[in-house]
Short mmCIF file of C-alpha atoms in Angstrom, two decimals:
data_model
loop_
_atom_site.label_atom_id
_atom_site.label_comp_id
_atom_site.label_asym_id
_atom_site.label_seq_id
_atom_site.Cartn_x
_atom_site.Cartn_y
_atom_site.Cartn_z
CA ASP A 1 -7.66 19.15 -9.07
CA GLN A 2 -8.43 16.87 -11.66
CA GLN A 3 -6.47 17.65 -14.77
CA VAL A 4 -8.24 14.76 -17.13
CA LYS A 5 -12.22 14.69 -16.62
CA GLN A 6 -14.55 11.83 -17.63
CA ASN A 7 -17.86 13.36 -16.54
CA SER A 8 -19.83 10.17 -17.54
CA PRO A 9 -19.17 6.97 -15.09
CA SER A 10 -21.19 4.81 -17.38
CA LEU A 11 -22.63 4.35 -20.78
CA SER A 12 -25.13 2.04 -22.34
CA VAL A 13 -25.19 1.38 -26.02
CA GLN A 14 -26.88 -1.22 -28.25
CA GLU A 15 -24.97 -3.86 -30.10
CA GLY A 16 -24.19 -2.26 -33.59
CA ARG A 17 -24.66 1.59 -32.81
CA ILE A 18 -22.00 3.96 -32.28
CA SER A 19 -20.40 4.39 -28.69
CA ILE A 20 -19.25 8.04 -27.84
CA LEU A 21 -17.03 8.50 -24.80
CA ASN A 22 -15.83 12.01 -23.63
CA CYS A 23 -12.88 13.50 -22.18
CA ASP A 24 -12.07 17.01 -21.03
CA TYR A 25 -8.78 18.43 -19.96
CA THR A 26 -7.69 21.65 -18.33
CA ASN A 27 -3.92 21.58 -18.95
CA SER A 28 -3.19 23.41 -22.25
CA MET A 29 0.48 21.53 -22.10
CA PHE A 30 -0.83 18.47 -22.87
CA ASP A 31 0.43 17.62 -26.28
CA TYR A 32 -0.28 13.62 -26.82
CA PHE A 33 -3.68 11.85 -25.74
CA LEU A 34 -4.62 8.35 -25.58
CA TRP A 35 -7.67 5.91 -24.87
CA TYR A 36 -7.24 2.83 -23.00
CA LYS A 37 -9.55 -0.18 -22.44
CA LYS A 38 -9.62 -2.15 -19.17
CA TYR A 39 -11.28 -5.20 -18.07
CA PRO A 40 -11.69 -6.43 -14.47
CA ALA A 41 -8.42 -7.67 -12.92
CA GLU A 42 -6.44 -6.94 -16.01
CA GLY A 43 -4.37 -4.05 -16.87
CA PRO A 44 -5.44 -1.10 -19.34
CA THR A 45 -4.69 -2.10 -22.93
CA PHE A 46 -3.69 0.69 -25.40
CA LEU A 47 -6.38 1.94 -28.19
CA ILE A 48 -5.64 4.44 -29.92
CA SER A 49 -3.63 7.80 -29.51
CA ILE A 50 -3.33 11.29 -31.03
CA SER A 51 -0.92 14.13 -31.10
CA SER A 52 -2.17 17.44 -30.63
CA ILE A 53 -0.93 18.72 -34.03
CA LYS A 54 -3.76 16.55 -35.42
CA ASP A 55 -7.57 16.60 -34.96
CA LYS A 56 -8.42 13.04 -35.58
CA ASN A 57 -6.86 9.42 -35.84
CA GLU A 58 -8.59 6.69 -36.79
CA ASP A 59 -7.88 3.15 -36.25
CA GLY A 60 -10.58 0.23 -37.72
CA ARG A 61 -13.76 0.85 -35.46
CA PHE A 62 -12.11 3.39 -33.28
CA THR A 63 -11.48 7.19 -34.16
CA VAL A 64 -10.35 9.98 -31.54
CA PHE A 65 -11.28 13.16 -32.31
CA LEU A 66 -9.33 16.09 -30.70
CA ASN A 67 -11.00 20.09 -30.11
CA LYS A 68 -8.00 21.94 -28.99
CA SER A 69 -9.66 25.01 -28.20
CA ALA A 70 -12.50 23.23 -26.40
CA LYS A 71 -9.93 20.98 -24.73
CA HIS A 72 -12.16 17.81 -25.52
CA LEU A 73 -11.55 14.88 -27.02
CA SER A 74 -13.65 12.21 -27.93
CA LEU A 75 -13.62 8.30 -28.70
CA HIS A 76 -16.16 6.97 -31.15
CA ILE A 77 -16.96 3.21 -31.59
CA VAL A 78 -18.48 2.28 -34.42
CA PRO A 79 -20.37 -0.34 -34.91
CA SER A 80 -19.99 -1.32 -31.24
CA GLN A 81 -20.05 -5.13 -30.00
CA PRO A 82 -20.75 -6.81 -26.73
CA GLY A 83 -17.05 -7.30 -26.38
CA ASP A 84 -16.45 -3.58 -25.93
CA SER A 85 -18.07 -3.54 -22.98
CA ALA A 86 -15.26 -2.47 -20.29
CA VAL A 87 -14.13 0.61 -18.46
CA TYR A 88 -12.48 3.19 -20.98
CA PHE A 89 -9.59 5.69 -19.58
CA CYS A 90 -8.65 8.91 -21.25
CA ALA A 91 -5.10 9.69 -20.54
CA ALA A 92 -3.15 12.81 -21.47
CA SER A 93 0.63 13.81 -21.34
CA ASN A 94 3.00 16.50 -21.98
CA TYR A 95 5.81 14.92 -23.96
CA GLY A 96 6.97 18.27 -25.70
CA GLY A 97 7.97 19.11 -21.86
CA SER A 98 9.63 15.49 -21.69
CA GLN A 99 6.64 14.37 -19.10
CA GLY A 100 6.81 10.81 -19.35
CA ASN A 101 3.97 10.43 -16.87
CA LEU A 102 0.49 9.90 -18.15
CA ILE A 103 -2.64 11.77 -16.51
CA PHE A 104 -5.88 9.34 -16.19
CA GLY A 105 -9.37 10.31 -15.92
CA LYS A 106 -11.53 8.28 -13.65
CA GLY A 107 -12.91 6.04 -16.54
CA THR A 108 -16.39 5.43 -18.05
CA LYS A 109 -17.80 1.92 -17.96
CA LEU A 110 -19.43 0.98 -21.42
CA SER A 111 -21.78 -1.67 -21.45
CA VAL A 112 -22.78 -2.86 -24.99
CA LYS A 113 -25.96 -4.84 -24.91
CA PRO A 114 -26.99 -7.58 -27.56
CA ASN B 1 6.24 -11.56 -28.14
CA ALA B 2 5.52 -11.19 -24.41
CA GLY B 3 3.87 -8.40 -22.57
CA VAL B 4 4.67 -6.64 -19.52
CA MET B 5 5.17 -9.18 -16.89
CA GLN B 6 4.46 -8.08 -13.16
CA ASN B 7 4.68 -10.44 -10.15
CA PRO B 8 3.16 -11.60 -7.92
CA ARG B 9 -0.49 -10.83 -9.04
CA HIS B 10 -1.67 -10.90 -5.68
CA LEU B 11 0.18 -9.93 -2.46
CA VAL B 12 -0.75 -10.10 1.32
CA ARG B 13 1.22 -8.28 3.56
CA ARG B 14 0.53 -7.17 7.59
CA ARG B 15 1.22 -3.74 8.51
CA GLY B 16 4.62 -3.04 8.97
CA GLN B 17 5.94 -5.47 6.81
CA GLU B 18 7.81 -4.94 3.34
CA ALA B 19 6.13 -5.43 0.04
CA ARG B 20 8.18 -6.16 -3.44
CA LEU B 21 6.71 -5.67 -6.66
CA ARG B 22 8.42 -6.63 -9.93
CA CYS B 23 8.17 -5.63 -13.47
CA SER B 24 9.85 -7.05 -16.61
CA PRO B 25 9.13 -4.62 -19.26
CA MET B 26 8.52 -5.79 -22.79
CA LYS B 27 11.25 -6.53 -24.92
CA GLY B 28 13.07 -3.75 -26.41
CA HIS B 29 11.35 -1.17 -24.01
CA SER B 30 13.98 0.74 -21.83
CA HIS B 31 11.10 2.92 -20.29
CA VAL B 32 9.21 1.92 -17.22
CA TYR B 33 6.67 3.72 -15.26
CA TRP B 34 4.82 2.52 -12.32
CA TYR B 35 0.81 3.63 -11.35
CA ARG B 36 -1.40 2.91 -8.52
CA GLN B 37 -4.92 2.68 -8.55
CA LEU B 38 -7.49 3.13 -5.82
CA PRO B 39 -10.89 1.66 -5.77
CA GLU B 40 -13.25 3.86 -8.17
CA GLU B 41 -10.43 5.79 -9.18
CA GLY B 42 -8.10 6.36 -12.35
CA LEU B 43 -4.69 5.50 -12.26
CA LYS B 44 -2.13 7.88 -10.85
CA PHE B 45 1.45 8.02 -11.48
CA MET B 46 3.96 7.41 -9.23
CA VAL B 47 7.51 6.98 -10.87
CA TYR B 48 9.33 6.71 -14.38
CA LEU B 49 12.67 5.02 -14.67
CA GLN B 50 15.06 4.16 -17.24
CA LYS B 51 17.82 1.82 -17.05
CA GLU B 52 19.45 2.48 -13.84
CA ASN B 53 17.96 5.90 -13.84
CA ILE B 54 15.02 7.54 -11.81
CA ILE B 55 13.53 10.06 -14.13
CA ASP B 56 10.61 11.41 -12.52
CA GLU B 57 9.60 10.33 -8.99
CA SER B 58 7.06 13.30 -8.41
CA GLY B 59 4.00 10.95 -7.93
CA MET B 60 5.63 8.52 -5.46
CA PRO B 61 5.36 9.54 -1.40
CA LYS B 62 8.75 10.48 -0.04
CA GLU B 63 8.62 8.10 2.49
CA ARG B 64 8.52 3.92 2.74
CA PHE B 65 8.55 4.24 -1.21
CA SER B 66 11.35 3.44 -3.21
CA ALA B 67 11.87 2.13 -6.92
CA GLU B 68 14.78 0.91 -9.28
CA PHE B 69 15.45 -0.41 -12.29
CA PRO B 70 18.86 -2.27 -12.46
CA LYS B 71 21.07 -2.97 -15.69
CA GLU B 72 20.20 -6.32 -15.30
CA GLY B 73 16.57 -7.61 -14.02
CA PRO B 74 13.19 -6.46 -13.49
CA SER B 75 12.31 -3.09 -12.29
CA ILE B 76 11.23 -3.25 -8.49
CA LEU B 77 8.71 -0.99 -6.44
CA ARG B 78 9.19 -1.19 -2.86
CA ILE B 79 7.12 -0.20 0.07
CA GLN B 80 8.57 -0.56 3.20
CA GLN B 81 6.54 -0.28 6.73
CA VAL B 82 3.14 -0.92 4.79
CA VAL B 83 0.07 0.52 6.15
CA ARG B 84 -3.58 0.08 5.55
CA GLY B 85 -3.83 2.70 3.17
CA ASP B 86 -1.23 1.32 0.72
CA SER B 87 -3.76 -1.25 -0.17
CA ALA B 88 -4.31 -0.67 -4.29
CA ALA B 89 -3.63 -2.13 -7.47
CA TYR B 90 -0.27 -1.26 -8.44
CA PHE B 91 0.52 -1.25 -12.45
CA CYS B 92 3.64 -1.26 -14.38
CA ALA B 93 4.10 0.21 -17.94
CA SER B 94 7.06 0.19 -20.34
CA SER B 95 7.42 2.05 -23.33
CA PRO B 96 10.31 1.85 -26.26
CA GLY B 97 10.62 5.77 -26.08
CA LEU B 98 9.02 8.76 -24.04
CA ASP B 99 6.73 9.87 -26.66
CA GLN B 100 5.45 6.55 -27.49
CA PRO B 101 2.07 4.62 -26.26
CA GLN B 102 2.94 2.79 -22.74
CA HIS B 103 1.62 -0.97 -22.31
CA PHE B 104 0.43 -2.15 -19.20
CA GLY B 105 1.08 -5.27 -17.01
CA ASP B 106 -2.00 -6.85 -15.28
CA GLY B 107 -1.00 -5.33 -12.17
CA THR B 108 -0.30 -6.34 -8.44
CA ARG B 109 -2.92 -6.29 -6.37
CA LEU B 110 -1.48 -5.35 -2.66
CA SER B 111 -3.92 -6.03 0.46
CA ILE B 112 -2.77 -5.15 3.85
CA LEU B 113 -4.37 -6.95 6.81
#
């Protein structure tokens, strides 16, 4: 049973436009959410996180939105750049329950075209 | 400031042999996590350790797999009597505390002949 779902395996956007990556979760105990970017043959790189007490967190071109009632979060990248082309993973955890493990989605491959 | 270091980057073993994967966390990080990624899948949690203690091993197979994080030296993930299904990328992550973002190494790609 997949607790974190990224329903779009791929996304293609034009350079300069907005990229929106979506993630849904089923476990209401999750209280901390993260986005990672991964290039081939490398490890995931941490991008941005959000606690369940917030509904938005912003860091430069990256903004994460959390809708707890819908159990949905999204990552916005604006403006998108060709170097953003990578696989993006959404991850969730239950830190309040002292759960250190992250539950990952299967990823969305973003292609930003020049 | 060095990141999480994993070695080897690639490891080839024959069925029945042992595989040892090493992970040195970032400086100042005392929490270590191991994950496994199969092709076309997300990362799956295996085990969470702090110095000399296993905190959560709920994602690790009960047989053939073990992990340690000794007082001195790197964390080790050991797979005994490897089988073809163990072929995967194994990633290590570290964090300074439980509620801090985990930072990942570049992984060890294990291939079983």
